[in-house]
Short mmCIF file of C-alpha atoms and ligand atoms in Angstrom, two decimals:
data_model
loop_
_atom_site.label_atom_id
_atom_site.label_comp_id
_atom_site.label_asym_id
_atom_site.label_seq_id
_atom_site.Cartn_x
_atom_site.Cartn_y
_atom_site.Cartn_z
CA MET A 1 53.91 -75.56 -10.87
CA ALA A 2 50.64 -77.42 -11.07
CA LYS A 3 49.56 -78.22 -14.58
CA ILE A 4 46.60 -76.08 -15.61
CA LYS A 5 43.67 -78.23 -16.56
CA ARG A 6 41.96 -77.38 -19.83
CA LEU A 7 38.28 -77.71 -20.47
CA PHE A 8 36.18 -77.05 -23.54
CA ASN A 9 32.43 -76.48 -23.55
CA CYS A 10 30.10 -76.88 -26.48
CA THR A 11 28.08 -73.68 -26.94
CA GLU A 12 25.23 -75.67 -28.51
CA CYS A 13 24.64 -78.64 -26.20
CA GLY A 14 26.85 -77.82 -23.19
CA ALA A 15 28.97 -80.97 -23.50
CA ARG A 16 32.41 -80.82 -21.86
CA THR A 17 35.59 -82.27 -23.23
CA PRO A 18 39.24 -81.97 -22.15
CA LYS A 19 40.45 -81.71 -25.75
CA TRP A 20 39.56 -79.28 -28.47
CA ALA A 21 38.08 -80.65 -31.65
CA GLY A 22 36.45 -79.09 -34.69
CA GLN A 23 33.27 -81.02 -34.07
CA CYS A 24 31.44 -81.55 -30.79
CA PRO A 25 31.61 -85.26 -29.88
CA GLU A 26 28.08 -85.12 -28.42
CA CYS A 27 25.86 -83.10 -30.72
CA GLU A 28 28.19 -83.15 -33.73
CA SER A 29 27.93 -79.39 -34.36
CA TRP A 30 30.94 -77.78 -35.98
CA ASN A 31 33.13 -75.08 -34.40
CA THR A 32 31.18 -74.88 -31.18
CA LEU A 33 33.83 -75.96 -28.65
CA VAL A 34 35.06 -72.97 -26.62
CA GLU A 35 37.63 -73.07 -23.85
CA THR A 36 36.26 -72.38 -20.36
CA VAL A 37 37.71 -72.14 -16.88
CA PRO A 38 37.52 -75.51 -15.09
CA PRO A 39 35.51 -75.20 -11.86
CA ASP A 40 37.87 -74.88 -8.89
CA THR A 41 36.72 -77.54 -6.45
CA ARG A 42 39.15 -76.46 -3.70
CA ARG A 43 37.54 -73.06 -3.32
CA GLY A 44 34.18 -74.46 -2.20
CA PRO A 45 30.92 -72.81 -3.16
CA VAL A 46 31.00 -69.28 -4.52
CA ASP A 47 30.36 -66.74 -1.74
CA VAL A 48 27.28 -65.06 -3.10
CA ALA A 49 25.71 -63.24 -0.15
CA PRO A 50 23.14 -65.10 1.82
CA THR A 51 22.00 -67.88 -0.42
CA GLY A 52 19.04 -70.14 -0.04
CA THR A 53 16.88 -67.66 1.88
CA VAL A 54 13.92 -65.82 0.46
CA HIS A 55 13.38 -62.14 1.26
CA SER A 56 10.55 -59.84 0.37
CA LEU A 57 11.61 -56.96 -1.83
CA ALA A 58 10.58 -54.46 0.84
CA GLU A 59 13.08 -55.95 3.31
CA ILE A 60 16.03 -55.41 1.07
CA GLY A 61 18.01 -52.31 1.95
CA ILE A 62 18.99 -50.22 -1.04
CA ALA A 63 22.48 -48.74 -1.12
CA PRO A 64 22.29 -45.23 -2.53
CA THR A 65 23.38 -45.01 -6.16
CA VAL A 66 26.09 -42.45 -6.57
CA ARG A 67 26.22 -40.76 -9.94
CA LEU A 68 29.66 -39.68 -11.02
CA SER A 69 29.53 -36.83 -13.50
CA THR A 70 31.82 -37.23 -16.49
CA HIS A 71 32.04 -33.42 -16.85
CA SER A 72 30.52 -33.78 -20.31
CA THR A 73 26.81 -33.10 -20.72
CA GLU A 74 26.60 -35.24 -23.85
CA LEU A 75 28.24 -38.26 -22.25
CA ASP A 76 26.26 -37.81 -19.03
CA ARG A 77 23.03 -37.78 -21.00
CA VAL A 78 23.87 -41.01 -22.83
CA LEU A 79 24.70 -42.66 -19.51
CA GLY A 80 21.38 -41.54 -18.04
CA GLY A 81 22.84 -38.82 -15.79
CA GLY A 82 26.43 -39.92 -15.22
CA LEU A 83 28.32 -43.07 -14.30
CA VAL A 84 26.94 -45.21 -11.48
CA ASN A 85 29.29 -46.67 -8.89
CA GLY A 86 29.76 -50.40 -9.28
CA ALA A 87 28.41 -50.34 -12.83
CA VAL A 88 30.14 -51.91 -15.81
CA VAL A 89 29.96 -49.95 -19.06
CA LEU A 90 30.94 -51.36 -22.43
CA LEU A 91 32.06 -48.82 -25.02
CA GLY A 92 32.16 -50.40 -28.47
CA GLY A 93 33.12 -49.03 -31.85
CA ASP A 94 35.28 -49.43 -34.93
CA PRO A 95 39.03 -49.14 -34.43
CA GLY A 96 40.20 -45.53 -34.74
CA ILE A 97 36.78 -43.96 -34.16
CA GLY A 98 37.87 -42.19 -30.96
CA LYS A 99 37.22 -44.51 -28.01
CA SER A 100 40.63 -44.02 -26.39
CA THR A 101 40.56 -40.28 -27.02
CA LEU A 102 37.14 -39.88 -25.41
CA LEU A 103 38.03 -41.96 -22.36
CA LEU A 104 41.39 -40.29 -21.84
CA GLN A 105 39.76 -36.85 -21.97
CA THR A 106 37.01 -37.95 -19.60
CA LEU A 107 39.35 -39.63 -17.13
CA VAL A 108 41.72 -36.67 -16.92
CA LYS A 109 38.78 -34.43 -16.02
CA MET A 110 37.31 -36.93 -13.57
CA SER A 111 40.61 -37.73 -11.85
CA ASP A 112 40.62 -34.27 -10.25
CA ASP A 113 38.10 -35.40 -7.70
CA MET A 114 38.42 -39.16 -7.66
CA ASN A 115 40.88 -41.99 -7.92
CA ALA A 116 40.87 -43.13 -11.56
CA LEU A 117 42.97 -45.76 -13.29
CA TYR A 118 43.55 -46.11 -17.03
CA VAL A 119 44.70 -49.57 -18.07
CA SER A 120 45.95 -49.78 -21.64
CA GLY A 121 47.02 -52.95 -23.36
CA GLU A 122 47.27 -51.23 -26.71
CA GLU A 123 49.39 -48.15 -26.22
CA SER A 124 52.48 -47.53 -24.12
CA ALA A 125 52.55 -45.11 -21.21
CA GLN A 126 54.63 -42.75 -23.38
CA GLN A 127 52.07 -42.72 -26.17
CA ILE A 128 49.22 -41.97 -23.79
CA ALA A 129 51.16 -39.26 -21.98
CA LEU A 130 52.09 -37.71 -25.32
CA ARG A 131 48.49 -37.68 -26.46
CA ALA A 132 47.34 -36.15 -23.18
CA ARG A 133 49.95 -33.42 -23.50
CA ARG A 134 49.07 -32.76 -27.14
CA LEU A 135 45.43 -32.34 -26.13
CA GLY A 136 46.57 -29.81 -23.54
CA MET A 137 45.47 -31.90 -20.58
CA HIS A 138 47.27 -32.01 -17.28
CA SER A 139 46.84 -35.44 -15.86
CA ALA A 140 48.75 -35.19 -12.60
CA GLN A 141 46.24 -37.34 -10.69
CA LEU A 142 45.38 -39.99 -13.26
CA GLY A 143 46.79 -43.45 -12.59
CA PHE A 144 48.08 -45.29 -15.63
CA MET A 145 49.07 -48.88 -16.19
CA ALA A 146 50.24 -50.56 -19.39
CA ASP A 147 49.41 -54.20 -18.83
CA ASN A 148 47.66 -57.10 -20.50
CA ALA A 149 47.35 -59.48 -17.60
CA LEU A 150 44.02 -59.43 -15.82
CA GLU A 151 45.62 -60.75 -12.64
CA SER A 152 47.94 -57.71 -12.39
CA VAL A 153 45.05 -55.36 -13.04
CA VAL A 154 43.00 -56.98 -10.28
CA ARG A 155 45.99 -56.85 -7.91
CA ALA A 156 46.55 -53.15 -8.69
CA CYS A 157 42.88 -52.47 -8.05
CA ARG A 158 42.99 -54.22 -4.68
CA GLU A 159 46.07 -52.18 -3.71
CA THR A 160 45.04 -48.72 -4.92
CA SER A 161 41.22 -49.16 -4.74
CA PRO A 162 40.30 -46.79 -7.58
CA ASP A 163 36.74 -45.45 -8.00
CA LEU A 164 36.89 -45.82 -11.75
CA ILE A 165 38.87 -48.08 -14.07
CA VAL A 166 39.07 -48.01 -17.85
CA ILE A 167 40.17 -51.17 -19.64
CA ASP A 168 41.43 -50.33 -23.14
CA SER A 169 40.71 -52.80 -24.62
CA ILE A 170 39.12 -56.10 -23.60
CA GLN A 171 40.58 -57.73 -26.72
CA THR A 172 44.14 -57.27 -25.44
CA LEU A 173 43.45 -58.54 -21.92
CA TYR A 174 44.07 -62.15 -20.91
CA THR A 175 43.70 -64.29 -17.82
CA GLU A 176 46.14 -67.02 -16.86
CA LEU A 177 43.22 -69.36 -16.21
CA ILE A 178 42.72 -69.88 -19.92
CA GLN A 179 45.29 -70.75 -22.52
CA SER A 180 43.55 -69.36 -25.60
CA ALA A 181 44.97 -66.23 -27.21
CA PRO A 182 43.87 -62.77 -26.04
CA GLY A 183 40.86 -61.65 -28.06
CA SER A 184 39.38 -65.14 -28.41
CA VAL A 185 35.78 -65.64 -27.30
CA ALA A 186 36.91 -67.62 -24.25
CA GLN A 187 39.37 -64.94 -23.07
CA VAL A 188 37.06 -62.02 -23.73
CA ARG A 189 34.19 -63.70 -21.91
CA GLU A 190 36.21 -64.84 -18.90
CA THR A 191 38.16 -61.59 -18.39
CA ALA A 192 34.94 -59.58 -18.66
CA ALA A 193 33.22 -61.88 -16.15
CA GLN A 194 36.04 -61.33 -13.68
CA LEU A 195 35.91 -57.55 -14.20
CA VAL A 196 32.15 -57.60 -13.57
CA ARG A 197 32.77 -59.54 -10.34
CA LEU A 198 35.42 -57.01 -9.31
CA ALA A 199 33.05 -54.11 -9.99
CA LYS A 200 30.20 -55.61 -7.99
CA GLN A 201 32.38 -56.63 -5.03
CA THR A 202 34.34 -53.39 -4.68
CA ARG A 203 31.69 -50.95 -6.08
CA THR A 204 34.28 -49.74 -8.57
CA THR A 205 32.95 -48.40 -11.87
CA VAL A 206 34.51 -50.23 -14.80
CA ILE A 207 34.50 -49.02 -18.40
CA ILE A 208 35.45 -51.70 -20.91
CA VAL A 209 36.50 -50.75 -24.43
CA GLY A 210 35.66 -53.26 -27.15
CA HIS A 211 36.64 -53.01 -30.80
CA VAL A 212 33.99 -53.99 -33.26
CA THR A 213 35.72 -56.53 -35.44
CA LYS A 214 35.09 -58.15 -38.74
CA GLU A 215 34.22 -61.84 -38.54
CA GLY A 216 37.32 -63.73 -37.57
CA ALA A 217 39.38 -65.03 -34.70
CA ILE A 218 38.86 -61.94 -32.55
CA ALA A 219 35.65 -61.72 -30.56
CA GLY A 220 33.67 -58.49 -30.84
CA PRO A 221 31.91 -56.67 -28.01
CA ARG A 222 28.58 -58.35 -28.77
CA VAL A 223 29.60 -61.42 -26.76
CA LEU A 224 29.69 -59.18 -23.66
CA GLU A 225 26.48 -57.22 -24.07
CA HIS A 226 24.48 -59.42 -21.71
CA MET A 227 27.10 -59.29 -18.95
CA VAL A 228 27.43 -55.54 -18.52
CA ASP A 229 25.02 -52.87 -17.21
CA THR A 230 25.36 -50.34 -19.98
CA VAL A 231 26.32 -50.72 -23.63
CA LEU A 232 27.38 -47.67 -25.63
CA TYR A 233 28.35 -47.75 -29.28
CA PHE A 234 30.10 -45.20 -31.43
CA GLU A 235 28.06 -44.64 -34.58
CA GLY A 236 28.54 -42.64 -37.72
CA ASP A 237 31.15 -43.02 -40.38
CA ARG A 238 34.78 -42.18 -39.82
CA SER A 239 35.04 -39.89 -42.81
CA SER A 240 32.64 -37.41 -41.23
CA ARG A 241 33.90 -35.41 -38.30
CA PHE A 242 30.85 -36.13 -36.19
CA ARG A 243 30.96 -38.92 -33.68
CA LEU A 244 27.70 -40.22 -32.30
CA ILE A 245 27.47 -42.33 -29.17
CA ARG A 246 24.28 -44.28 -28.64
CA ALA A 247 23.12 -46.20 -25.58
CA ILE A 248 21.97 -49.64 -26.76
CA LYS A 249 21.32 -51.03 -23.30
CA ASN A 250 21.21 -49.19 -20.01
CA ARG A 251 20.17 -50.52 -16.64
CA PHE A 252 20.40 -46.98 -15.26
CA GLY A 253 18.76 -44.83 -17.93
CA ALA A 254 16.94 -44.57 -21.24
CA VAL A 255 18.10 -46.47 -24.29
CA ASN A 256 18.57 -44.97 -27.74
CA GLU A 257 19.92 -41.84 -26.09
CA LEU A 258 22.34 -40.13 -28.43
CA GLY A 259 25.42 -38.05 -27.60
CA VAL A 260 26.97 -35.95 -30.35
CA PHE A 261 30.65 -35.06 -30.53
CA ALA A 262 32.93 -33.64 -33.19
CA MET A 263 36.51 -34.86 -33.71
CA THR A 264 38.85 -31.87 -33.84
CA GLU A 265 42.57 -31.19 -33.59
CA GLN A 266 42.06 -30.87 -29.84
CA GLY A 267 40.29 -34.20 -29.43
CA LEU A 268 36.54 -34.75 -29.13
CA LYS A 269 34.39 -31.69 -28.54
CA GLU A 270 30.76 -31.78 -27.48
CA VAL A 271 28.14 -30.62 -29.94
CA ASN A 272 25.49 -28.99 -27.81
CA ASN A 273 23.06 -28.04 -30.54
CA PRO A 274 23.20 -30.98 -32.94
CA SER A 275 19.98 -30.13 -34.80
CA ALA A 276 21.68 -27.03 -36.19
CA MET A 277 24.63 -29.14 -37.36
CA PHE A 278 22.70 -31.79 -39.25
CA VAL A 279 20.30 -29.53 -41.11
CA ASN A 280 21.68 -27.36 -43.85
CA ARG A 281 19.38 -24.32 -43.88
CA SER A 282 21.53 -22.31 -46.24
CA MET A 283 20.99 -24.79 -49.06
CA ASP A 284 18.59 -23.71 -51.79
CA THR A 285 15.38 -25.60 -51.97
CA SER A 286 16.20 -28.65 -54.03
CA PRO A 287 13.98 -31.60 -54.89
CA GLY A 288 14.27 -34.84 -52.94
CA ARG A 289 14.91 -33.50 -49.47
CA THR A 290 12.80 -33.00 -46.37
CA VAL A 291 13.72 -32.09 -42.83
CA MET A 292 12.48 -34.54 -40.27
CA ALA A 293 12.05 -33.95 -36.56
CA ALA A 294 13.35 -37.22 -35.10
CA GLN A 295 13.43 -38.27 -31.46
CA GLN A 296 16.65 -39.79 -30.13
CA GLY A 297 16.02 -41.11 -26.62
CA THR A 298 14.80 -38.13 -24.61
CA ARG A 299 15.94 -35.51 -27.08
CA PRO A 300 14.45 -34.29 -30.38
CA LEU A 301 16.91 -34.01 -33.26
CA LEU A 302 16.33 -32.47 -36.66
CA VAL A 303 17.83 -34.42 -39.55
CA GLU A 304 17.72 -34.09 -43.31
CA VAL A 305 16.28 -37.03 -45.25
CA GLN A 306 17.36 -37.10 -48.89
CA ALA A 307 15.97 -39.26 -51.67
CA LEU A 308 17.02 -39.79 -55.23
CA VAL A 309 14.67 -41.49 -57.66
CA ASP A 310 16.18 -42.26 -61.02
CA GLN A 311 15.35 -44.33 -64.10
CA SER A 312 16.88 -47.77 -63.58
CA PRO A 313 18.76 -49.69 -66.23
CA LEU A 314 18.29 -52.90 -64.22
CA ALA A 315 15.55 -55.47 -64.37
CA ASN A 316 15.44 -55.34 -60.57
CA PRO A 317 15.78 -51.64 -59.66
CA ARG A 318 17.88 -50.83 -56.62
CA ARG A 319 16.42 -49.78 -53.26
CA LEU A 320 19.09 -48.47 -50.94
CA THR A 321 18.88 -46.79 -47.55
CA VAL A 322 21.61 -45.29 -45.43
CA GLY A 323 20.72 -44.52 -41.81
CA LEU A 324 17.18 -45.90 -42.09
CA ASP A 325 15.41 -49.21 -41.72
CA HIS A 326 15.78 -50.88 -45.11
CA SER A 327 12.69 -53.07 -44.87
CA ARG A 328 10.41 -50.05 -44.30
CA LEU A 329 11.45 -48.48 -47.62
CA ALA A 330 9.82 -51.26 -49.66
CA MET A 331 6.68 -50.86 -47.56
CA ILE A 332 6.59 -47.09 -48.00
CA LEU A 333 7.06 -47.41 -51.77
CA ALA A 334 4.18 -49.88 -51.92
CA VAL A 335 1.94 -47.52 -49.92
CA LEU A 336 2.97 -44.60 -52.15
CA HIS A 337 1.91 -46.62 -55.18
CA ARG A 338 -1.35 -47.99 -53.82
CA HIS A 339 -2.58 -44.91 -51.95
CA GLY A 340 -0.68 -42.06 -53.57
CA GLY A 341 -0.56 -43.12 -57.23
CA LEU A 342 3.25 -42.90 -57.47
CA SER A 343 4.85 -45.67 -59.44
CA VAL A 344 8.55 -46.31 -59.03
CA TYR A 345 8.71 -49.93 -60.18
CA ASP A 346 11.20 -49.01 -62.93
CA GLN A 347 13.20 -46.53 -60.86
CA ASP A 348 16.20 -46.87 -58.55
CA VAL A 349 15.41 -45.38 -55.14
CA PHE A 350 18.17 -44.18 -52.79
CA VAL A 351 17.37 -42.69 -49.40
CA ASN A 352 19.96 -41.20 -47.07
CA VAL A 353 20.01 -39.44 -43.70
CA VAL A 354 22.64 -36.70 -43.86
CA GLY A 355 25.55 -36.68 -41.40
CA GLY A 356 25.76 -40.39 -40.62
CA VAL A 357 22.83 -40.28 -38.17
CA ARG A 358 20.75 -43.44 -37.86
CA VAL A 359 17.03 -42.89 -37.49
CA ILE A 360 15.44 -46.05 -36.21
CA GLU A 361 11.84 -45.03 -35.60
CA PRO A 362 8.74 -45.38 -37.77
CA ALA A 363 8.19 -41.61 -37.42
CA SER A 364 10.60 -41.27 -40.34
CA ASP A 365 8.09 -42.85 -42.78
CA LEU A 366 6.45 -39.57 -43.78
CA ALA A 367 9.81 -37.86 -44.40
CA VAL A 368 10.93 -40.78 -46.61
CA ALA A 369 7.64 -40.79 -48.56
CA LEU A 370 7.68 -37.02 -49.13
CA SER A 371 11.36 -37.01 -50.16
CA VAL A 372 10.75 -39.81 -52.67
CA ALA A 373 7.71 -38.00 -54.09
CA SER A 374 9.65 -34.75 -54.32
CA SER A 375 12.51 -36.39 -56.20
CA LEU A 376 10.20 -38.27 -58.55
CA TYR A 377 8.21 -35.15 -59.47
CA ASN A 378 11.33 -32.97 -59.34
CA ARG A 379 9.51 -30.47 -57.15
CA PRO A 380 11.06 -29.27 -53.89
CA TRP A 381 9.34 -28.89 -50.56
CA PRO A 382 9.71 -25.48 -48.91
CA ASN A 383 12.87 -24.78 -46.96
CA ASP A 384 11.03 -23.99 -43.73
CA LEU A 385 8.95 -27.19 -43.63
CA VAL A 386 9.49 -29.94 -41.08
CA VAL A 387 7.73 -33.32 -41.12
CA PHE A 388 7.26 -36.48 -39.07
CA GLY A 389 4.72 -39.30 -38.88
CA GLU A 390 4.32 -43.04 -39.22
CA ILE A 391 2.60 -44.45 -42.29
CA GLY A 392 0.27 -47.43 -42.05
CA LEU A 393 -0.42 -49.97 -44.77
CA GLY A 394 -3.83 -48.40 -45.35
CA GLY A 395 -2.16 -45.15 -46.36
CA GLU A 396 -3.06 -43.53 -43.04
CA VAL A 397 -0.64 -41.26 -41.19
CA ARG A 398 -0.39 -42.41 -37.59
CA PRO A 399 0.55 -40.34 -34.56
CA VAL A 400 3.99 -40.62 -32.98
CA GLN A 401 5.34 -39.97 -29.51
CA HIS A 402 6.81 -36.63 -28.36
CA GLY A 403 5.03 -34.62 -31.08
CA ILE A 404 5.20 -31.36 -29.09
CA ASP A 405 8.92 -31.74 -28.28
CA ARG A 406 9.69 -32.30 -31.94
CA LEU A 407 7.75 -29.21 -33.01
CA LYS A 408 9.34 -27.09 -30.30
CA GLU A 409 12.80 -28.08 -31.52
CA ALA A 410 11.81 -27.23 -35.11
CA TYR A 411 10.45 -23.87 -33.99
CA LYS A 412 13.68 -23.14 -32.10
CA LEU A 413 15.60 -23.64 -35.33
CA GLY A 414 13.39 -21.31 -37.32
CA PHE A 415 11.04 -23.71 -39.09
CA LYS A 416 7.67 -22.11 -39.86
CA ARG A 417 5.57 -24.96 -41.25
CA ALA A 418 5.01 -28.57 -40.28
CA LEU A 419 3.23 -31.53 -41.81
CA VAL A 420 2.34 -33.83 -38.93
CA PRO A 421 -0.17 -36.58 -38.09
CA LYS A 422 -3.53 -34.99 -37.24
CA GLU A 423 -3.63 -36.69 -33.86
CA ASN A 424 -0.38 -34.99 -32.90
CA LEU A 425 -1.99 -31.54 -33.15
CA SER A 426 -2.51 -29.89 -29.80
CA LYS A 427 -2.82 -26.50 -28.14
CA GLN A 428 0.75 -26.63 -26.87
CA ILE A 429 2.25 -26.34 -30.35
CA PRO A 430 4.38 -23.16 -30.49
CA LYS A 431 2.38 -20.27 -31.97
CA GLY A 432 5.05 -19.35 -34.51
CA ILE A 433 4.81 -22.65 -36.37
CA GLN A 434 1.93 -23.49 -38.70
CA ALA A 435 1.21 -27.17 -38.17
CA ILE A 436 -0.97 -28.93 -40.72
CA GLY A 437 -2.53 -32.15 -39.46
CA ILE A 438 -2.93 -34.96 -41.97
CA VAL A 439 -4.88 -38.20 -41.83
CA LYS A 440 -4.03 -39.80 -45.17
CA LEU A 441 -0.74 -39.85 -47.03
CA ALA A 442 -2.51 -38.60 -50.18
CA GLU A 443 -3.42 -35.35 -48.36
CA ALA A 444 0.24 -34.67 -47.63
CA LEU A 445 1.17 -35.29 -51.26
CA ASN A 446 -1.52 -32.93 -52.47
CA THR A 447 -0.57 -30.10 -50.11
CA GLU A 448 0.26 -27.09 -52.24
CA PHE A 449 3.05 -24.96 -50.84
CA ASP A 450 4.53 -21.97 -52.55
CA CYS A 451 8.26 -22.05 -52.05
P1 TYD B 501 41.46 -43.31 -30.99
O1 TYD B 501 40.86 -42.68 -29.78
O2 TYD B 501 42.87 -43.77 -30.87
O3 TYD B 501 40.57 -44.49 -31.53
P2 TYD B 501 40.18 -45.89 -30.89
O4 TYD B 501 40.69 -45.92 -29.51
O5 TYD B 501 38.68 -45.92 -31.01
O6 TYD B 501 40.80 -46.92 -31.77
O7 TYD B 501 41.29 -42.26 -32.15
C1 TYD B 501 42.22 -42.10 -33.09
C2 TYD B 501 41.69 -41.27 -34.23
O8 TYD B 501 41.26 -39.99 -33.84
C3 TYD B 501 42.84 -41.08 -35.16
O9 TYD B 501 42.43 -41.46 -36.45
C4 TYD B 501 43.19 -39.63 -35.08
C5 TYD B 501 41.95 -38.98 -34.54
N1 TYD B 501 42.26 -37.86 -33.61
C6 TYD B 501 42.00 -36.56 -34.00
O10 TYD B 501 41.53 -36.29 -35.09
N2 TYD B 501 42.27 -35.54 -33.10
C7 TYD B 501 42.80 -35.77 -31.88
O11 TYD B 501 43.02 -34.82 -31.12
C8 TYD B 501 43.07 -37.13 -31.51
C9 TYD B 501 43.65 -37.46 -30.17
C10 TYD B 501 42.78 -38.13 -32.39
MG1 MG B 502 42.26 -47.09 -28.78
#
């Protein structure tokens, strides 16, 4: 057998060396040498279809994109309308969050009308079959393979030509071309590159599972994000039963799209009306909470923003956010002080979005400000009030996108009043909701509601 040549590349300066070392011999950076596949000179140039010629975009024929429905409206929405043939999807998340469960459920349903293959390097065929049976799924059509070697997976794909493959997980897969251990940056990168090539050449859809790992020897899914077409991450904490899947990157749809599932005894179930799940309407009016109409991708979602303001024993009071942009909290507190007369310099401030949802838009500013004010003054906002709006440094409340959609969602869930940026007021606002337009933060703080 021919001896496999080894080659290491520096990720900083690109220098190549045949031997690994802790420090790059060229640029002297530490821990930057990563094993790579030596270029195969016998194969000749890579056969990328006609090279060296320039075409105009109009000349290029477009193969129709086929959307494969996953038989789950939530998952289809996150993917931008279903899986696309030849696309590579990365599904990342903490271990044990439900990646294998979701994909097994999806594949069993999809295998009724297509050739699907589930490759698992983590669980045995028995374990998977047992899980499928426990979930009450009949998987007569689904192909299964317990293997870690990329070469066998590729061979199986060439023989059975599946329409869809799931690789669970990329951290257990290895290629013989590289000697590093499975899960190392070099292995993860090279195996993923070969899977991408396979997908593009055979128009097979590939879903790659990647565990999010703590810093260490195992490479996380972030090293692959640029290579794949779509990146989905499981969000939310494991102690809650909700599982949120967010699209971080999507070449075939909108980003920030959110799919909501609940983990049950029978696997993951779709949550079709998430706004109703995240907002607790039965709760008495209590200080420190507001309901915010957020926008997640193309869909409005109502969430509860809670704040607790409490006398601090520390010289540097704590500012803590869960599910919100931390740096905006300091800004909002400064605006509340300068333009609203609220001083919290000696108070701890905690802000939380209920249910493990992450709200990453400035439209949450007004909800945060009003929750903080409510907690500080110990006066609740009414139970049927919904808010949204961005706050500027001048204390002005700025308009946000999708104002009407947000208000429609709030109306659907029985909210009667809304505090919104004045510029978001329009004739299309549902008649049953009383929307109050505000220009300055101080106006919102001075609004007198009887609850
Ligand atoms: P799993 O899909 O194996 O996680 P991952 O592949 O992301 O590592 O999920 C396992 C967790 O889900 C485990 O903690 C048990 C829970 N679970 C249920 O609560 N109900 C179920 O029906 C199944 C299959 C799993
Ligand atoms: Mg798993």
